Every structure is written in C-alpha cells, then in structure tokens.
XYZ file of C-alpha atoms in Angstrom:
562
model
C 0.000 0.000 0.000
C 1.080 3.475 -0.918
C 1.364 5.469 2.801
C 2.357 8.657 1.027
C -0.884 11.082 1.123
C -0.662 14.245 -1.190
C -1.585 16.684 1.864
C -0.571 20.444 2.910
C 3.447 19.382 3.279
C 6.106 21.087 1.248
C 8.428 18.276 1.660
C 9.090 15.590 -1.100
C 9.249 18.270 -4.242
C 12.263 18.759 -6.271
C 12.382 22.156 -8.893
C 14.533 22.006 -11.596
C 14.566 25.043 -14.787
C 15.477 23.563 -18.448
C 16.721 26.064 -20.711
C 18.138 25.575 -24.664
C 19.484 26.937 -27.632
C 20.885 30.192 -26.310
C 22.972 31.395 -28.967
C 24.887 34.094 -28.064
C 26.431 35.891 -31.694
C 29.069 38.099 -32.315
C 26.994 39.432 -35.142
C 23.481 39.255 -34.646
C 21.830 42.468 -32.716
C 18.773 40.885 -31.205
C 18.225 38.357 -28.223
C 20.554 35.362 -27.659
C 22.984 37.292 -25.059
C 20.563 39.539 -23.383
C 17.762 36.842 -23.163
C 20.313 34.851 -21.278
C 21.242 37.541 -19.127
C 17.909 38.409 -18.281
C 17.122 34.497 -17.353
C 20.294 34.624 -15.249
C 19.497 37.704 -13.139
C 15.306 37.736 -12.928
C 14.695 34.375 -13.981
C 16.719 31.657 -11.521
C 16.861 34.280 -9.211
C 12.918 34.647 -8.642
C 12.809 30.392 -9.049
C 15.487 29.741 -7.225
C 15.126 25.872 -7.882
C 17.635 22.883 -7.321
C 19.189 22.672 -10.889
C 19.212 24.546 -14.169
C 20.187 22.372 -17.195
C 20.730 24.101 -20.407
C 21.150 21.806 -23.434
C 23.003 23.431 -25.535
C 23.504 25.449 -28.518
C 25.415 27.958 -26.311
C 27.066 30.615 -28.716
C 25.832 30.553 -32.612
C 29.356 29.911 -34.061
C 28.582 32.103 -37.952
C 30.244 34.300 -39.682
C 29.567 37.784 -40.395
C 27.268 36.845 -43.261
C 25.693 34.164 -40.992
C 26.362 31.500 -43.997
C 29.170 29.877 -42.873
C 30.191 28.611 -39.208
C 33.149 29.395 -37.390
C 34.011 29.135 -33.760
C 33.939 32.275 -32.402
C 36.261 32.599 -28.956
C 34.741 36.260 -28.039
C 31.123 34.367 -27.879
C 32.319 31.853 -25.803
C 33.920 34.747 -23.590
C 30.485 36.483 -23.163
C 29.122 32.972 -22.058
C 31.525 32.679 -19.630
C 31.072 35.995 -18.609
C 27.430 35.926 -18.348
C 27.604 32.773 -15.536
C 30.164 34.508 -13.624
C 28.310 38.186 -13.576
C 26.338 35.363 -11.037
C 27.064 32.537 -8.381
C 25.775 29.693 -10.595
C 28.644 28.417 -10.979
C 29.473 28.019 -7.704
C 25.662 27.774 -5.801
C 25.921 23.963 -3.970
C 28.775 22.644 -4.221
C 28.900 23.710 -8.202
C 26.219 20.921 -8.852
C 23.728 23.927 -9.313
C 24.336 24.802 -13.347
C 24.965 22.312 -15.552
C 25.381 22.727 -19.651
C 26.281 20.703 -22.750
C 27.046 20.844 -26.112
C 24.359 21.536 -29.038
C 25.176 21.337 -32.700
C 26.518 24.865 -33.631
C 28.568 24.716 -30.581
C 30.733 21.871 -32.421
C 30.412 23.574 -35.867
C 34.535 22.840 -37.204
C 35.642 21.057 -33.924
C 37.186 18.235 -35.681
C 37.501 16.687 -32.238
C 36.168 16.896 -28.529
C 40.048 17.969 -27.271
C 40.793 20.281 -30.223
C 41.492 23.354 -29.517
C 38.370 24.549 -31.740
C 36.467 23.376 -29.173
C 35.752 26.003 -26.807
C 33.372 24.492 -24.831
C 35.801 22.565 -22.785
C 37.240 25.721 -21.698
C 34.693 28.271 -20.818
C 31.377 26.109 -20.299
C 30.404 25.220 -16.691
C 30.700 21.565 -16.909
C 33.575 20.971 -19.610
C 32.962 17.503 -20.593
C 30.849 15.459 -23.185
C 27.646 14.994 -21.198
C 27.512 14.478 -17.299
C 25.732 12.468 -14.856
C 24.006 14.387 -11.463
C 21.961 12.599 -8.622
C 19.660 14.545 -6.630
C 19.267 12.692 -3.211
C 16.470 13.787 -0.510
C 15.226 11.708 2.340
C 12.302 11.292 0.044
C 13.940 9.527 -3.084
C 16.928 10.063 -5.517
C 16.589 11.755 -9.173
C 19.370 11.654 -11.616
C 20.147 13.215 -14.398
C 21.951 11.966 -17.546
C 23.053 13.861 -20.181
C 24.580 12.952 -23.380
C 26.862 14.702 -26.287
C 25.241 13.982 -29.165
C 27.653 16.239 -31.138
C 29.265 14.472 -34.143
C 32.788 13.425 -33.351
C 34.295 14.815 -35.762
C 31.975 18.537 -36.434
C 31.134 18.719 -39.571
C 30.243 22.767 -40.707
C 27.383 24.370 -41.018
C 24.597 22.986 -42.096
C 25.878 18.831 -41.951
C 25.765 18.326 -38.281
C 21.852 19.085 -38.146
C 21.486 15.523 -36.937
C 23.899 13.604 -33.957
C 24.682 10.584 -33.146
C 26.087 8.545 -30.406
C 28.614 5.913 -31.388
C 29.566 2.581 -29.374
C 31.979 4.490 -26.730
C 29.388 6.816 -26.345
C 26.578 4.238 -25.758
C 28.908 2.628 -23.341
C 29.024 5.978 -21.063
C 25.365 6.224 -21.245
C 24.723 2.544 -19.978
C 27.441 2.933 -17.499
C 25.575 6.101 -16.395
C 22.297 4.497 -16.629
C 23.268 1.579 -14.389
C 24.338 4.239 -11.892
C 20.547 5.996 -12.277
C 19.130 2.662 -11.467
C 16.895 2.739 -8.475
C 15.914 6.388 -9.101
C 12.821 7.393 -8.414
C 13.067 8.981 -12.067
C 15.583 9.390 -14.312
C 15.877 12.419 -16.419
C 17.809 12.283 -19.869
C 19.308 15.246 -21.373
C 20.062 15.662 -24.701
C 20.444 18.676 -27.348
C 18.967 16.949 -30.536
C 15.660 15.365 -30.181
C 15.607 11.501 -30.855
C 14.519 12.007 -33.937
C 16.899 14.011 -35.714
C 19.842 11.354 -33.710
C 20.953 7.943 -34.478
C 22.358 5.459 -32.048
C 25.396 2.799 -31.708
C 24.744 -0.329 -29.566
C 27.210 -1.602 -26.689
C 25.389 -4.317 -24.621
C 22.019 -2.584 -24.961
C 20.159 -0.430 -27.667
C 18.598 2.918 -27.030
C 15.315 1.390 -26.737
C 16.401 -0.580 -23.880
C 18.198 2.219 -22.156
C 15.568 4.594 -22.337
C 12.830 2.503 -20.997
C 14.096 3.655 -16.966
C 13.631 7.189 -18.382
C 10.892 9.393 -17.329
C 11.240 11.837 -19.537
C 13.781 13.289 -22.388
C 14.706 17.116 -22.525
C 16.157 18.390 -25.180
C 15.850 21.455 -27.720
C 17.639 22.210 -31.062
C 14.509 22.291 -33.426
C 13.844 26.217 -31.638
C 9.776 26.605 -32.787
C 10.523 25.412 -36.531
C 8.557 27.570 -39.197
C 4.811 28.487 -39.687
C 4.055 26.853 -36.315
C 4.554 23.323 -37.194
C 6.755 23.647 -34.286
C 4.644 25.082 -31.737
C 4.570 21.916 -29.407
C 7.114 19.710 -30.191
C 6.368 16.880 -27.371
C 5.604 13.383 -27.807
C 4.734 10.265 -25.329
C 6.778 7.445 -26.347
C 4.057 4.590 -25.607
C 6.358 1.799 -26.087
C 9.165 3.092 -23.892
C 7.222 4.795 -21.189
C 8.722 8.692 -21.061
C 7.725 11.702 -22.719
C 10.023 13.535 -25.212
C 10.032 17.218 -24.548
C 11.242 19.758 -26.615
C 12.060 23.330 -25.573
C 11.576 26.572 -27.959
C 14.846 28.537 -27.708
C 16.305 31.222 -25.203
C 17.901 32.711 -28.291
C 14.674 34.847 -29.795
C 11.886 33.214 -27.675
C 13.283 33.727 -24.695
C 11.201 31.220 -23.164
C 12.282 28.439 -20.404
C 10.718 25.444 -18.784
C 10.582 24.881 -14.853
C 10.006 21.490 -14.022
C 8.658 19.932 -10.384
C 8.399 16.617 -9.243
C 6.195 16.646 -6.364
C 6.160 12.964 -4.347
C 7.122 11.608 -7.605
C 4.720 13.410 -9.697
C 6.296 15.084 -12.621
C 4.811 18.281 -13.932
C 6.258 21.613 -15.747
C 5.095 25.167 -16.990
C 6.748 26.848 -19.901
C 7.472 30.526 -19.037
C 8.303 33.569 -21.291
C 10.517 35.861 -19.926
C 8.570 39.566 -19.326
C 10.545 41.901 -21.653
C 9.289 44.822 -23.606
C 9.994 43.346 -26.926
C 10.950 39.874 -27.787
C 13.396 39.226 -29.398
C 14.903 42.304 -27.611
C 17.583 44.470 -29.030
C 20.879 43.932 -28.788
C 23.076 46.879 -29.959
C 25.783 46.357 -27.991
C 26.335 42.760 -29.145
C 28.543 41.114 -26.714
C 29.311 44.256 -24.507
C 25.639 44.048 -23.228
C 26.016 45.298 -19.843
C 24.381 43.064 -17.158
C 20.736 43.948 -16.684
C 18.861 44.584 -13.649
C 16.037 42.326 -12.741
C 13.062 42.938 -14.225
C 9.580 42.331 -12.744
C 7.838 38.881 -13.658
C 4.533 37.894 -13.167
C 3.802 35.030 -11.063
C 4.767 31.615 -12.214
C 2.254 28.950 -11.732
C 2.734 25.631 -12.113
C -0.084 22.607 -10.562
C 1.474 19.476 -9.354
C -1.768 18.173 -8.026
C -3.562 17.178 -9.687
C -1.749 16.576 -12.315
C -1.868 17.449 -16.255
C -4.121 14.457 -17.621
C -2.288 15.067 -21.232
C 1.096 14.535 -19.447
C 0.252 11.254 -17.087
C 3.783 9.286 -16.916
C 1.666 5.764 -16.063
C 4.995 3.510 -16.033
C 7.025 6.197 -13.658
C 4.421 8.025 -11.668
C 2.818 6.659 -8.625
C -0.988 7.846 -10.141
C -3.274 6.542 -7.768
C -1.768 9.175 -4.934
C -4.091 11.968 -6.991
C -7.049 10.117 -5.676
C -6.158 9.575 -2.038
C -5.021 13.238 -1.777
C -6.903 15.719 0.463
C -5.336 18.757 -1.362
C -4.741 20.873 -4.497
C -0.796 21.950 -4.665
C 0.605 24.671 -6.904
C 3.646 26.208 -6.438
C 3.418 29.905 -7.066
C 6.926 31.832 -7.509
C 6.282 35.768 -7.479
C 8.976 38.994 -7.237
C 6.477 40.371 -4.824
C 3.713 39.048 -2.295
C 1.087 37.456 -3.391
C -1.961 38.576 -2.504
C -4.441 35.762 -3.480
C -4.506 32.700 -5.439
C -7.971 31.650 -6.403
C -9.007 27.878 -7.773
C -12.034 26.952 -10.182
C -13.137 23.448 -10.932
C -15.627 23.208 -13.981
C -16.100 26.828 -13.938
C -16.949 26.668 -10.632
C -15.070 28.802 -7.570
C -13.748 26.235 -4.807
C -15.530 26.694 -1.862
C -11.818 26.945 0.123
C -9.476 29.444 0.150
C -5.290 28.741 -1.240
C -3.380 28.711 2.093
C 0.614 29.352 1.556
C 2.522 26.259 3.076
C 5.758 26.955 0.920
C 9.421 27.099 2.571
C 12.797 28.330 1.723
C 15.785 25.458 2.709
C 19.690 26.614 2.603
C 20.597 30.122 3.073
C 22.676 32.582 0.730
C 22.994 31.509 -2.411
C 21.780 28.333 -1.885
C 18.787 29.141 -1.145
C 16.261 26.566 -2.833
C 12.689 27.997 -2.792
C 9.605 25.893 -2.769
C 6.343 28.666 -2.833
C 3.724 25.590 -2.107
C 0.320 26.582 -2.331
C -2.415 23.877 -1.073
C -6.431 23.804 -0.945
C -8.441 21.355 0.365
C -10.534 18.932 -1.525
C -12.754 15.907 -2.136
C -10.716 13.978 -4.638
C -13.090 11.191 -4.991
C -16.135 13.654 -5.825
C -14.423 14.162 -9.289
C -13.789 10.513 -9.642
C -16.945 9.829 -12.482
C -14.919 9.266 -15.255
C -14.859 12.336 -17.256
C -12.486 14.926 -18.047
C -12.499 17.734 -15.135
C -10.750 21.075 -15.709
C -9.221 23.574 -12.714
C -7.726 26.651 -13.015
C -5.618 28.377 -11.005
C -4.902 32.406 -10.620
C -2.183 34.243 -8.856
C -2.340 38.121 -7.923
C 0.455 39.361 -6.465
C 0.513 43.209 -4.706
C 1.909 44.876 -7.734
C -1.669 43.838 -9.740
C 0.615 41.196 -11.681
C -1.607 38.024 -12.192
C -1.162 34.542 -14.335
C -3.738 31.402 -14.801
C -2.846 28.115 -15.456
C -5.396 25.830 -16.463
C -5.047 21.777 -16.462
C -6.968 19.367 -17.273
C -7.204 16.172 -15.402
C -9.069 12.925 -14.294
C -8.153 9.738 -12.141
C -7.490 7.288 -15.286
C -3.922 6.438 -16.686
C -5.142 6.882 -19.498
C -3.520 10.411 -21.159
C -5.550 12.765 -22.860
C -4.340 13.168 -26.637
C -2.604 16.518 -27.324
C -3.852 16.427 -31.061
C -0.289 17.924 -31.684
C 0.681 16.545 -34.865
C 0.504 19.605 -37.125
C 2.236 21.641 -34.449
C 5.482 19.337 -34.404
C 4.379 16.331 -32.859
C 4.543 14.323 -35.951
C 7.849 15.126 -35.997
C 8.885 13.674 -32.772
C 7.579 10.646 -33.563
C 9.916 10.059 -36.442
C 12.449 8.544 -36.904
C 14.706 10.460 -39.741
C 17.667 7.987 -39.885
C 15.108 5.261 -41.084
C 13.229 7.666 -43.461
C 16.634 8.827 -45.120
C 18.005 5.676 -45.109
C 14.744 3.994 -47.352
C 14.915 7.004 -49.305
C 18.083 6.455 -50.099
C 17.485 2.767 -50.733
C 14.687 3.960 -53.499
C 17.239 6.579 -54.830
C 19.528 3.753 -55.493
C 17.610 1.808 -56.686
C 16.126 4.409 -59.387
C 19.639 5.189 -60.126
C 20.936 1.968 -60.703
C 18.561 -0.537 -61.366
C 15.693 1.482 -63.359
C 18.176 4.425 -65.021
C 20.739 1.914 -65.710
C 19.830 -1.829 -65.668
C 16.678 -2.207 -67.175
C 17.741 -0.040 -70.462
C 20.707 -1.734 -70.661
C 18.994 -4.912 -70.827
C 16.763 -3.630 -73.021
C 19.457 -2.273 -75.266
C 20.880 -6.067 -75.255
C 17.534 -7.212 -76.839
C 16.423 -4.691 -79.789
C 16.084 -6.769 -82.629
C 16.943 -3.675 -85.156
C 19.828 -1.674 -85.059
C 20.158 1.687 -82.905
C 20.000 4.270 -85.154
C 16.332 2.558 -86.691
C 14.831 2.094 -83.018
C 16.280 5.384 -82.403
C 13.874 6.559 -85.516
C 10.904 5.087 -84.708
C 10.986 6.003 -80.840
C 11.019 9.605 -82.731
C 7.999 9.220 -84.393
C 5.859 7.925 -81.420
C 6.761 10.753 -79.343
C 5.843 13.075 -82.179
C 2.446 11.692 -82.020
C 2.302 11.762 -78.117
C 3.049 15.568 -78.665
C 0.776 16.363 -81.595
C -1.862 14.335 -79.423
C -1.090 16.526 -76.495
C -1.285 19.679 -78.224
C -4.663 18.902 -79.819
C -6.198 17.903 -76.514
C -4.715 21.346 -74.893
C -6.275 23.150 -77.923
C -10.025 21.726 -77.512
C -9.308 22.166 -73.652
C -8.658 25.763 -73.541
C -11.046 26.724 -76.395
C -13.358 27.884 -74.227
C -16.734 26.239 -75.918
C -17.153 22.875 -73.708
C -18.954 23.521 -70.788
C -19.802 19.781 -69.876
C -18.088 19.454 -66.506
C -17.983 15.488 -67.142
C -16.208 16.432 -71.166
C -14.009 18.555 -69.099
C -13.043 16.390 -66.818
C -12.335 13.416 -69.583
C -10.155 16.199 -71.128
C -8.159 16.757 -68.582
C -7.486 13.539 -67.478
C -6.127 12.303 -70.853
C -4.544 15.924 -70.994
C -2.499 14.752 -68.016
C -2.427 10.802 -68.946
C -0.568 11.733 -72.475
C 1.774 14.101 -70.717
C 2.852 11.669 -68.716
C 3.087 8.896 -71.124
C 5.380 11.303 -72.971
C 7.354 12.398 -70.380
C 8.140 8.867 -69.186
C 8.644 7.195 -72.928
C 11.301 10.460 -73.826
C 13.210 9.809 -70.547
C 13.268 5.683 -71.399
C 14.572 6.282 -74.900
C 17.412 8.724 -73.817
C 18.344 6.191 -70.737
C 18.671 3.452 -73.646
C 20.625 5.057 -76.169
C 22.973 6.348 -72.486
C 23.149 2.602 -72.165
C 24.247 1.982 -75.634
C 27.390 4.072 -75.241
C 29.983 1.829 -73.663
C 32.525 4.635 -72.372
C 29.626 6.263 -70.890
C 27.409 3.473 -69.462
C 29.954 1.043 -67.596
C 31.758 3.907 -65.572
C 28.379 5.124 -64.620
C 27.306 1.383 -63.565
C 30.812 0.588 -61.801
C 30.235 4.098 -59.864
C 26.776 2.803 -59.068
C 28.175 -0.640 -57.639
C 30.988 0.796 -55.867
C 28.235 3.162 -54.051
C 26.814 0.418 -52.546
C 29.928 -2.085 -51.896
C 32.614 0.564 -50.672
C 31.463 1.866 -48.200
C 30.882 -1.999 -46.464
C 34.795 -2.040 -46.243
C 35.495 1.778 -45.089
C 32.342 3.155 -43.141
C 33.298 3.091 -39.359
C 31.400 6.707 -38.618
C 28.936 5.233 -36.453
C 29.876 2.014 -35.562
C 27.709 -0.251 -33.435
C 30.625 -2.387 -31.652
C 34.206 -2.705 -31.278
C 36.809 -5.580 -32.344
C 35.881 -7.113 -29.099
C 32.188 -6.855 -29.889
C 31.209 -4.897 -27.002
C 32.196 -0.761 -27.793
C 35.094 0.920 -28.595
C-alpha cells in the first residue's frame, strides 16, 4: 500500500529550470545574449530551484554573413562571462548549473580535445555529457546527459542531426546503471531523438531509455509556420515523454520542471521583456541587466496534467487519495491571493501558503507551495475535469494556469501533430536511409539496368529504333497539343467532357514524359565509355562503403564498444 498522502506538506518536491538553444552571436543584434542575461538575473533568481540544465547550442558559431560557421572565442567569452556576472557556478557545491554541447557549438571542432572546441574551456561543466543525482530523504533523481555532437563537427549545415557511437553508448549505460533505483531518471540531450541515431554496446537505445521518465532536449527552436509550436511526444512503447524546448535565443522562453512525491509536472514561461526578441546593440558588450519584474509563475502538481500522465514512472493513484490541491506559485512580490475553479466553478476553500525556503545565501532553494483542500473522490466519475488556477500578487501582476485532469492512466491526446508532434515521432535515420534505398535503386537498377537490358535485346539496329521512338513521341506531342487546344477553347462547358479532357490531358503528358526519358536512358546505355563507368560508380556506391564506413559504428573488435 502506498502510505504517502498528497496533503498540505512542502516536503518531497524537487524544482529544476530547463533552458536551450541560447545562442549568443558576435553578429546578430537581437536576443541570444541579453535573453540569457535576463534568465540569469530575474529568472533563476525569482525560481530559485535545485538545478538549471541548459542543453546546448550555447554561442551561434557564424560568420559575419551568418552562412558559414566558425568558432567564435569572443562568444564563448560572453558565455563565460554571463555565468560569472552570477554565483551559478558556484551555488551547492557547483552541482547547481549544468550545460552541454548543441550542434553549432561543435560547428569545425574536428575533435572533442581540439582546440576549436571552446566548450571545454569556458562552459560550466567541460565535458561530453555528465551524470548528477539529486538525493532527498524522500527519493533520488538523476540526471543523464549525453553529447550527441558528431565526433568529428562537420560545418554548417551537416551536423543538423547527432549521433552517439559505441563508446558513447557505453558511457550512457554505465551512467544508466548508476541511475538505477531512481525514483526517475531524467535524460538530457540537445537533438531530439529524432533528428539522432544510435550505436549499440550491450544494450540499444530502446532498452536504455525505458528507466527514463522523460527526455529534454531542444535544437529544433519553434521550426517555421508553427509546425513547431509543441514539439512533445509520449513514447508509448518506452514509457517517457520527449520534450522539446523553444529557444532562449529569440523566444526567450524556459521550462521549470517539479516533481512533487514523484509526480512530474512543468510550466513553460516567457521571460517579461518589452519586446521579444529584444535588441541587442551592444552585441557582446551588453552590460548586465537589472532584474526585471515577472509575473507570477504557476505551475499545478496536483492534480496533475491528464495530457502529461507518466503511467509507467508516476505513482498515479496518490491523486485520488489526496486531500489537497498543490501549486507552487513563484512571485517577485507578495502574493496577494490565489484563487481555484473546478468546472467553472469557484472552490468553496481558500489557497493557504505552506511553501518554505531550505539553505541560506545563495543556496537558497525555494519551494512557494500553495495547497487547498478537496474531495478527490467527488471528481472521480470518469470524465475529463478542468481547474484553473490564478495568482495576484501586490503589484496587480496576475497569471492562470489551467489543467486538465481525471483519475485514469489513461492520457488525454494533445492532437499535436501539425504543431510538431509528428515530428517527434519520427524517426529520420530510417526515413533517409529507405529514401536512399529507393534513390539507389532508381539510379541503378531502373536508369541503368533495365535499359541496358533492353538495349541487349532490340532486334533492329540503334540508329532505326532510335527513328521510330522519334515518331511515337511526335504523335504523343501532336496528341497533347490537340487535346490542350479543344481544352482551352473555351466552348465545352460539360463538366464530365471537361473532366475526360483533362485527365487524358495529363495521362498523355505523362506517357510522354516517361517514354522520352526511357529512350534517352537506352541510347545512355548503348554508349559503352559512358554506361559502364556510370554502372561501376553505381556498384561501388553500394559495396565501398561496407569495407570503409566506421562513422557510427555499433561495436568494437571485441564486440562490445570501442
């Protein structure tokens, strides 16, 4: 039985804030650096949690044009800069601020101990990935996170997709073996795992991941047009949701997460400037900012999101046998009321403030709990129930947060797909790879083969199959341009006549299209100084690389890793 009761206690939460893709340029006169500063000095400040985990893209890494990529030392300067204008570096034990590697911040480093590679000298961890463990009396949370920044870094735009080779997958099982027992296990990544492909040492990916609770990572910023809006996915199979974080660098947005008595739940936050992205004139000689006012952030842990249920990790059934509604409410200034609806309908209790503050100084952790009483079980009928939550503080500054939620495992869809859920689902290493299985197979088999073989059994010599080839596709054309003719004349108004039209409008066209292309491919075939060093080219694409491709390999000599 399950003793732990979801009551009026502030003990058994951990906070943690996930930031990404910060981007600080040399060249470019808008966000990136003064987001980041702004997070630093108003944002962790006000939160105050027990980690901040950025995943990557730290500095841009362009040129002046923003074309190209280049490592730019002065960018990795301001970075460094930026963390030390604060204590994060430093706050417990330096186990407070951890970063890692994203894609642009390996643009040229043709290796992790070049001296390209800046990171390992002004970031605030310095190594390929790291492994934390958050211990409380209540349970222990780790934290693994991974460099999945090619080897050796390709520039700008060919390392859009990672990977993690055998060594790599050996660090991450090692580490993953350490996580076991957790009461979750966080993994941290900068690509998404759709746009990364994996080695194998003992065990796959798919094995690995099935301990996780969920994946963090950024990269893919909000896309274009909005197909990126919500890039999140539940990974059914595995158990752990996949969650994607639009960028610091013109966003400016970050994520604070809380796991309250093993309940995981998180609200996205935009940071309150005057314009976003906010101007940058002085580039990298932004001076450090003040902090800014921020309206209160409001984030439910009980119950919980119903779209963002973690049924293999999360201990469900304590929403049920709770007696209260928990928020934690983070404000500048003192809050002055916090008000809960159910259904439209104002709770009959009033939000009592049962937060606390543990450490002192800079380590000051702050957990703002808010509780309410309640009758869980009154809401236990099976539907879909929907609360909402408002805090005032005494400037007038307010925010809502709205969730919905029922007792079931089952999660409510987030109908996400044209807003970049879709995407996570992918897999792009498979869909590339069959693509380029078809494009191989069009190049060698159908452009190449087949009219060879074809060529090997005309009856009639070239130049005569040649000449009657002409003469159908003069037809096909003077067929084509009588059928455009009574199309577009203008005195057919038969929808059904037009439609016939058009169909053998687009039926000849392609007949033509198709027959020219076959004839060409034939008479390429019939060329011998042409034909066989296209076909041995076409052969060696395939074979070669069998004997020489070790860029992701899957095992060492000793069939475990390298």
């Amino acid at each position: 039985d399950d003793a732990v009761v979801l009551g009026d206690g502030s003990d058994g939460i951990v906070t943690f804030i996930h930031a990404s893709d910060v981007h600080i340029s040399k060249y470019f006169a808008k966000g990136g650096l003064v987001h980041f500063q702004h997070f630093l000095h108003t944002a962790v400040p006000l939160i105050s949690p027990r980690l901040v985990a950025v995943t990557g893209d730290l500095t841009d890494g362009k040129d002046r044009q923003r074309l190209t990529s280049l490592q730019q030392v002065d960018e990795w300067k301001a970075y460094q800069k930026a963390l030390e204008s604060t204590t994060v570096k430093t706050r417990l034990n330096g186990t407070f601020y951890r970063d890692q590697r994203g894609n642009h911040d390996c643009f040229n480093v043709f290796a992790f101990d070049s001296q390209d590679n800046y990171f390992k000298d002004f970031s605030a961890v310095r190594q390929d990935g790291y492994f934390l463990q958050i211990k409380e009396p209540f349970g222990t949370y780790s934290f693994v996170a991974t460099d999945g920044c090619p080897k050796h870094g390709f520039a700008r735009p060919l390392n859009f997709f990672g990977y993690l080779d055998a060594s790599d997958m050996e660090l991450l099982e090692r580490r993953m073996e350490m996580a076991a027992g957790s009461n979750h296990t966080f993994l941290l990544n900068h690509y998404p795992v759709s746009t990364m492909l994996y080695g194998k040492y003992r065990k796959s990916f798919g094995e690995l991941v099935r301990q996780v609770s969920v994946f963090l990572c950024g990269h893919l910023h909000h896309l274009a047009g909005g197909i990126g809006a919500q890039l999140q996915a539940y990974k059914a199979r595995d158990g752990y949701w996949e969650l994607e974080l639009g960028d610091m660098k013109e966003h400016a947005v970050y994520r604070v997460y809380a796991v309250d008595n093993d309940m995981v739940s998180f609200a996205d936050v935009t940071l309150p400037l005057p314009e976003i992205p906010m101007p940058n004139p002085d580039l990298l000689d932004a001076p450090i900012p003040s902090p800014i006012a921020h309206p209160p952030v409001v984030l439910v842990t009980n119950p919980k999101d119903a779209r963002y249920l973690l049924p293999k990790h999360e201990p469900l059934r304590r929403m049920l046998t709770s007696t209260h509604i928990r928020m934690l409410v983070w404000a500048d200034k003192p809050v002055l009321s916090v008000s809960v609806a159910i259904d439209g309908v104002a709770h009959p209790h009033q939000a009592v403030y049962r937060g606390k503050e543990t450490g002192s100084g800079d380590d000051v952790i702050k957990t703002p709990l808010w509780t309410v009483p309640w009758n869980a079980s009154s809401y236990d009928d099976g539907r879909l129930h929907h609360l909402k939550i408002t805090a005032v503080d005494s400037e007038g500054k307010s925010t809502t947060a709205e969730v919905p939620f029922h007792f079931s495992s089952d999660l409510v869809p987030l109908n996400n797909d044209s807003r970049g859920g879709w995407i996570m689902r992918q897999s792009f290493a498979d869909i590339f790879r069959v693509s380029g299985i078809i494009s191989y197979l069009l190049m060698s088999v159908f452009l190449l083969l087949i009219p060879r073989l074809w060529y090997n059994h005309i009856s009639v010599d070239m130049t005569t199959w040649i000449s009657n080839r002409r003469l159908e596709h003069h037809k096909d054309d003077a067929r084509m341009r009588h059928i455009w003719t009574t199309f577009t004349r203008g005195d057919i108004i038969n929808p059904f006549v037009l439609t016939k039209l058009l169909l053998a409008l687009l039926s000849t066209h392609t007949k033509f299209c198709v027959s020219t292309q076959f004839t060409a491919q034939v008479y390429f075939a019939s060329i011998p100084w042409l034909f066989w060093p296209a076909y041995s080219f076409a052969i060696a694409l395939a074979t070669l690389p069998l004997f020489t491709g070790h860029l992701i390999p899957s095992a060492g000599y000793n069939g475990l890793g390298s």
